[in-house]
């Protein structure tokens, strides 16, 4: 029995380190569990913060969307105003410059130059062709006013031979003459009527208007 008790006592001595190790493992496990619980709480808190941040982000994005829409509307408004400027202001300034140029070139009043430009425009004769033709007409001793052009137009209409009509245009207006045919075909009355119509619609510019 004594020997058996000694053996058991020896076993207890051997088991003690194992129990100590197990106790230590249990403590560490408890600590780890507590750490995991704490981590879980932090994750939950972080999740709630993320949800709140998400709501704030959504609100921010909504605000940005509103700003973007406002910017787009502003851009559209600017484009519309720019279109109005191009159609009205720019074209008016360009037209005034054409009247000034033709008026100086042919020695006519701005009103006479305006009427000629508008009459030509109504029959699709460009300002460039009109301006070139008028300058050559002056060199040929002609009067490039509404009355003077009317007289030439009546002469042109009276010519029946197509070839002679072309010769008439080239003689009086140079190489641009052929492009002035639609204007000449109106005759004096037609050119005068178009000039008067331009004046009635406010397209005839005075010197003050040009300035």
PDB file of C-alpha atoms in Angstrom, residues 18-145:
ATOM      1  CA  UNK A  18      -0.387  19.644 -16.669  1.00  0.00           C
ATOM      2  CA  UNK A  19      -3.170  21.142 -14.534  1.00  0.00           C
ATOM      3  CA  UNK A  20      -1.238  24.384 -14.281  1.00  0.00           C
ATOM      4  CA  UNK A  21      -0.863  24.461 -18.045  1.00  0.00           C
ATOM      5  CA  UNK A  22      -4.567  23.722 -18.510  1.00  0.00           C
ATOM      6  CA  UNK A  23      -5.504  26.469 -16.070  1.00  0.00           C
ATOM      7  CA  UNK A  24      -3.272  28.884 -17.974  1.00  0.00           C
ATOM      8  CA  UNK A  25      -4.852  27.811 -21.262  1.00  0.00           C
ATOM      9  CA  UNK A  26      -8.305  28.340 -19.789  1.00  0.00           C
ATOM     10  CA  UNK A  27      -7.369  31.830 -18.618  1.00  0.00           C
ATOM     11  CA  UNK A  28      -5.954  32.641 -22.019  1.00  0.00           C
ATOM     12  CA  UNK A  29      -9.086  31.256 -23.668  1.00  0.00           C
ATOM     13  CA  UNK A  30     -11.261  33.432 -21.433  1.00  0.00           C
ATOM     14  CA  UNK A  31      -9.100  36.410 -22.282  1.00  0.00           C
ATOM     15  CA  UNK A  32      -9.376  35.618 -25.959  1.00  0.00           C
ATOM     16  CA  UNK A  33     -13.163  35.273 -25.651  1.00  0.00           C
ATOM     17  CA  UNK A  34     -13.351  38.610 -23.870  1.00  0.00           C
ATOM     18  CA  UNK A  35     -11.201  40.125 -26.605  1.00  0.00           C
ATOM     19  CA  UNK A  36     -13.483  38.703 -29.262  1.00  0.00           C
ATOM     20  CA  UNK A  37     -16.526  40.117 -27.472  1.00  0.00           C
ATOM     21  CA  UNK A  38     -14.840  43.519 -27.320  1.00  0.00           C
ATOM     22  CA  UNK A  39     -13.910  43.266 -30.972  1.00  0.00           C
ATOM     23  CA  UNK A  40     -17.506  42.382 -31.810  1.00  0.00           C
ATOM     24  CA  UNK A  41     -18.735  45.452 -29.945  1.00  0.00           C
ATOM     25  CA  UNK A  42     -16.254  47.605 -31.849  1.00  0.00           C
ATOM     26  CA  UNK A  43     -17.300  46.074 -35.168  1.00  0.00           C
ATOM     27  CA  UNK A  44     -20.938  46.711 -34.331  1.00  0.00           C
ATOM     28  CA  UNK A  45     -20.122  50.303 -33.413  1.00  0.00           C
ATOM     29  CA  UNK A  46     -18.119  50.657 -36.585  1.00  0.00           C
ATOM     30  CA  UNK A  47     -21.052  49.266 -38.544  1.00  0.00           C
ATOM     31  CA  UNK A  48     -23.389  51.815 -37.006  1.00  0.00           C
ATOM     32  CA  UNK A  49     -20.886  54.555 -37.805  1.00  0.00           C
ATOM     33  CA  UNK A  50     -20.651  53.234 -41.352  1.00  0.00           C
ATOM     34  CA  UNK A  51     -24.431  53.347 -41.666  1.00  0.00           C
ATOM     35  CA  UNK A  52     -24.435  56.926 -40.417  1.00  0.00           C
ATOM     36  CA  UNK A  53     -21.577  57.796 -42.749  1.00  0.00           C
ATOM     37  CA  UNK A  54     -23.478  56.109 -45.572  1.00  0.00           C
ATOM     38  CA  UNK A  55     -26.522  58.268 -44.872  1.00  0.00           C
ATOM     39  CA  UNK A  56     -24.331  61.368 -44.841  1.00  0.00           C
ATOM     40  CA  UNK A  57     -22.655  60.257 -48.063  1.00  0.00           C
ATOM     41  CA  UNK A  58     -26.039  59.736 -49.710  1.00  0.00           C
ATOM     42  CA  UNK A  59     -27.083  63.207 -48.596  1.00  0.00           C
ATOM     43  CA  UNK A  60     -23.835  64.620 -49.975  1.00  0.00           C
ATOM     44  CA  UNK A  61     -24.354  62.863 -53.285  1.00  0.00           C
ATOM     45  CA  UNK A  62     -27.903  64.234 -53.441  1.00  0.00           C
ATOM     46  CA  UNK A  63     -26.529  67.718 -52.851  1.00  0.00           C
ATOM     47  CA  UNK A  64     -23.911  67.207 -55.568  1.00  0.00           C
ATOM     48  CA  UNK A  65     -26.633  65.997 -57.937  1.00  0.00           C
ATOM     49  CA  UNK A  66     -28.599  69.167 -57.246  1.00  0.00           C
ATOM     50  CA  UNK A  67     -25.521  71.304 -57.826  1.00  0.00           C
ATOM     51  CA  UNK A  68     -24.762  69.433 -61.039  1.00  0.00           C
ATOM     52  CA  UNK A  69     -28.302  69.981 -62.286  1.00  0.00           C
ATOM     53  CA  UNK A  70     -28.046  73.668 -61.432  1.00  0.00           C
ATOM     54  CA  UNK A  71     -24.740  73.884 -63.311  1.00  0.00           C
ATOM     55  CA  UNK A  72     -26.292  72.161 -66.324  1.00  0.00           C
ATOM     56  CA  UNK A  73     -29.213  74.581 -66.275  1.00  0.00           C
ATOM     57  CA  UNK A  74     -26.784  77.485 -66.048  1.00  0.00           C
ATOM     58  CA  UNK A  75     -24.817  76.088 -68.994  1.00  0.00           C
ATOM     59  CA  UNK A  76     -28.007  75.709 -71.012  1.00  0.00           C
ATOM     60  CA  UNK A  77     -29.045  79.255 -70.156  1.00  0.00           C
ATOM     61  CA  UNK A  78     -25.596  80.536 -71.135  1.00  0.00           C
ATOM     62  CA  UNK A  79     -25.730  78.610 -74.412  1.00  0.00           C
ATOM     63  CA  UNK A  80     -29.142  80.102 -75.137  1.00  0.00           C
ATOM     64  CA  UNK A  81     -27.890  83.617 -74.390  1.00  0.00           C
ATOM     65  CA  UNK A  82     -24.792  82.969 -76.457  1.00  0.00           C
ATOM     66  CA  UNK A  83     -27.028  81.858 -79.324  1.00  0.00           C
ATOM     67  CA  UNK A  84     -29.081  85.035 -79.033  1.00  0.00           C
ATOM     68  CA  UNK A  85     -25.894  87.094 -78.980  1.00  0.00           C
ATOM     69  CA  UNK A  86     -24.559  85.333 -82.073  1.00  0.00           C
ATOM     70  CA  UNK A  87     -27.827  85.683 -83.950  1.00  0.00           C
ATOM     71  CA  UNK A  88     -28.603  89.265 -83.000  1.00  0.00           C
ATOM     72  CA  UNK A  89     -25.571  91.206 -81.822  1.00  0.00           C
ATOM     73  CA  UNK A  90     -22.866  89.588 -83.937  1.00  0.00           C
ATOM     74  CA  UNK A  91     -24.944  89.563 -87.116  1.00  0.00           C
ATOM     75  CA  UNK A  92     -26.005  93.172 -86.559  1.00  0.00           C
ATOM     76  CA  UNK A  93     -22.404  94.290 -86.103  1.00  0.00           C
ATOM     77  CA  UNK A  94     -21.310  92.348 -89.197  1.00  0.00           C
ATOM     78  CA  UNK A  95     -24.153  93.827 -91.228  1.00  0.00           C
ATOM     79  CA  UNK A  96     -23.270  97.358 -90.068  1.00  0.00           C
ATOM     80  CA  UNK A  97     -19.683  96.698 -91.146  1.00  0.00           C
ATOM     81  CA  UNK A  98     -20.887  95.609 -94.601  1.00  0.00           C
ATOM     82  CA  UNK A  99     -23.005  98.746 -94.964  1.00  0.00           C
ATOM     83  CA  UNK A 100     -20.071 100.917 -93.892  1.00  0.00           C
ATOM     84  CA  UNK A 101     -17.728  99.160 -96.337  1.00  0.00           C
ATOM     85  CA  UNK A 102     -20.063  99.364 -99.331  1.00  0.00           C
ATOM     86  CA  UNK A 103     -21.030 102.937 -98.514  1.00  0.00           C
ATOM     87  CA  UNK A 104     -17.395 104.022 -98.556  1.00  0.00           C
ATOM     88  CA  UNK A 105     -16.568 101.980-101.641  1.00  0.00           C
ATOM     89  CA  UNK A 106     -19.324 103.347-103.866  1.00  0.00           C
ATOM     90  CA  UNK A 107     -19.633 106.798-102.312  1.00  0.00           C
ATOM     91  CA  UNK A 108     -23.280 106.266-101.367  1.00  0.00           C
ATOM     92  CA  UNK A 109     -25.146 107.009 -98.171  1.00  0.00           C
ATOM     93  CA  UNK A 110     -25.511 104.212 -95.610  1.00  0.00           C
ATOM     94  CA  UNK A 111     -29.231 104.133 -96.432  1.00  0.00           C
ATOM     95  CA  UNK A 112     -28.551 103.546-100.144  1.00  0.00           C
ATOM     96  CA  UNK A 113     -25.926 100.908 -99.356  1.00  0.00           C
ATOM     97  CA  UNK A 114     -28.330  99.161 -96.960  1.00  0.00           C
ATOM     98  CA  UNK A 115     -31.064  99.005 -99.577  1.00  0.00           C
ATOM     99  CA  UNK A 116     -28.696  97.539-102.166  1.00  0.00           C
ATOM    100  CA  UNK A 117     -27.388  94.914 -99.752  1.00  0.00           C
ATOM    101  CA  UNK A 118     -30.895  93.895 -98.705  1.00  0.00           C
ATOM    102  CA  UNK A 119     -32.242  93.801-102.255  1.00  0.00           C
ATOM    103  CA  UNK A 120     -29.310  91.600-103.287  1.00  0.00           C
ATOM    104  CA  UNK A 121     -29.727  89.372-100.236  1.00  0.00           C
ATOM    105  CA  UNK A 122     -33.410  88.802-101.028  1.00  0.00           C
ATOM    106  CA  UNK A 123     -32.438  87.224-104.355  1.00  0.00           C
ATOM    107  CA  UNK A 124     -29.492  85.253-102.864  1.00  0.00           C
ATOM    108  CA  UNK A 125     -26.719  87.508-104.165  1.00  0.00           C
ATOM    109  CA  UNK A 126     -23.868  87.564-101.652  1.00  0.00           C
ATOM    110  CA  UNK A 127     -22.387  90.744-100.251  1.00  0.00           C
ATOM    111  CA  UNK A 128     -18.988  89.777-101.665  1.00  0.00           C
ATOM    112  CA  UNK A 129     -20.334  89.565-105.224  1.00  0.00           C
ATOM    113  CA  UNK A 130     -22.320  92.781-104.800  1.00  0.00           C
ATOM    114  CA  UNK A 131     -19.365  94.666-103.350  1.00  0.00           C
ATOM    115  CA  UNK A 132     -16.995  93.500-106.104  1.00  0.00           C
ATOM    116  CA  UNK A 133     -19.525  94.269-108.838  1.00  0.00           C
ATOM    117  CA  UNK A 134     -20.264  97.733-107.456  1.00  0.00           C
ATOM    118  CA  UNK A 135     -16.580  98.653-107.310  1.00  0.00           C
ATOM    119  CA  UNK A 136     -16.106  97.659-110.939  1.00  0.00           C
ATOM    120  CA  UNK A 137     -19.262  99.551-111.910  1.00  0.00           C
ATOM    121  CA  UNK A 138     -17.784 102.696-110.388  1.00  0.00           C
ATOM    122  CA  UNK A 139     -14.619 102.257-112.427  1.00  0.00           C
ATOM    123  CA  UNK A 140     -16.827 102.016-115.474  1.00  0.00           C
ATOM    124  CA  UNK A 141     -18.399 105.364-114.611  1.00  0.00           C
ATOM    125  CA  UNK A 142     -21.740 103.969-113.399  1.00  0.00           C
ATOM    126  CA  UNK A 143     -23.791 105.134-110.441  1.00  0.00           C
ATOM    127  CA  UNK A 144     -24.205 102.166-108.040  1.00  0.00           C
ATOM    128  CA  UNK A 145     -27.178 103.603-106.178  1.00  0.00           C
TER     129      UNK A 145
END
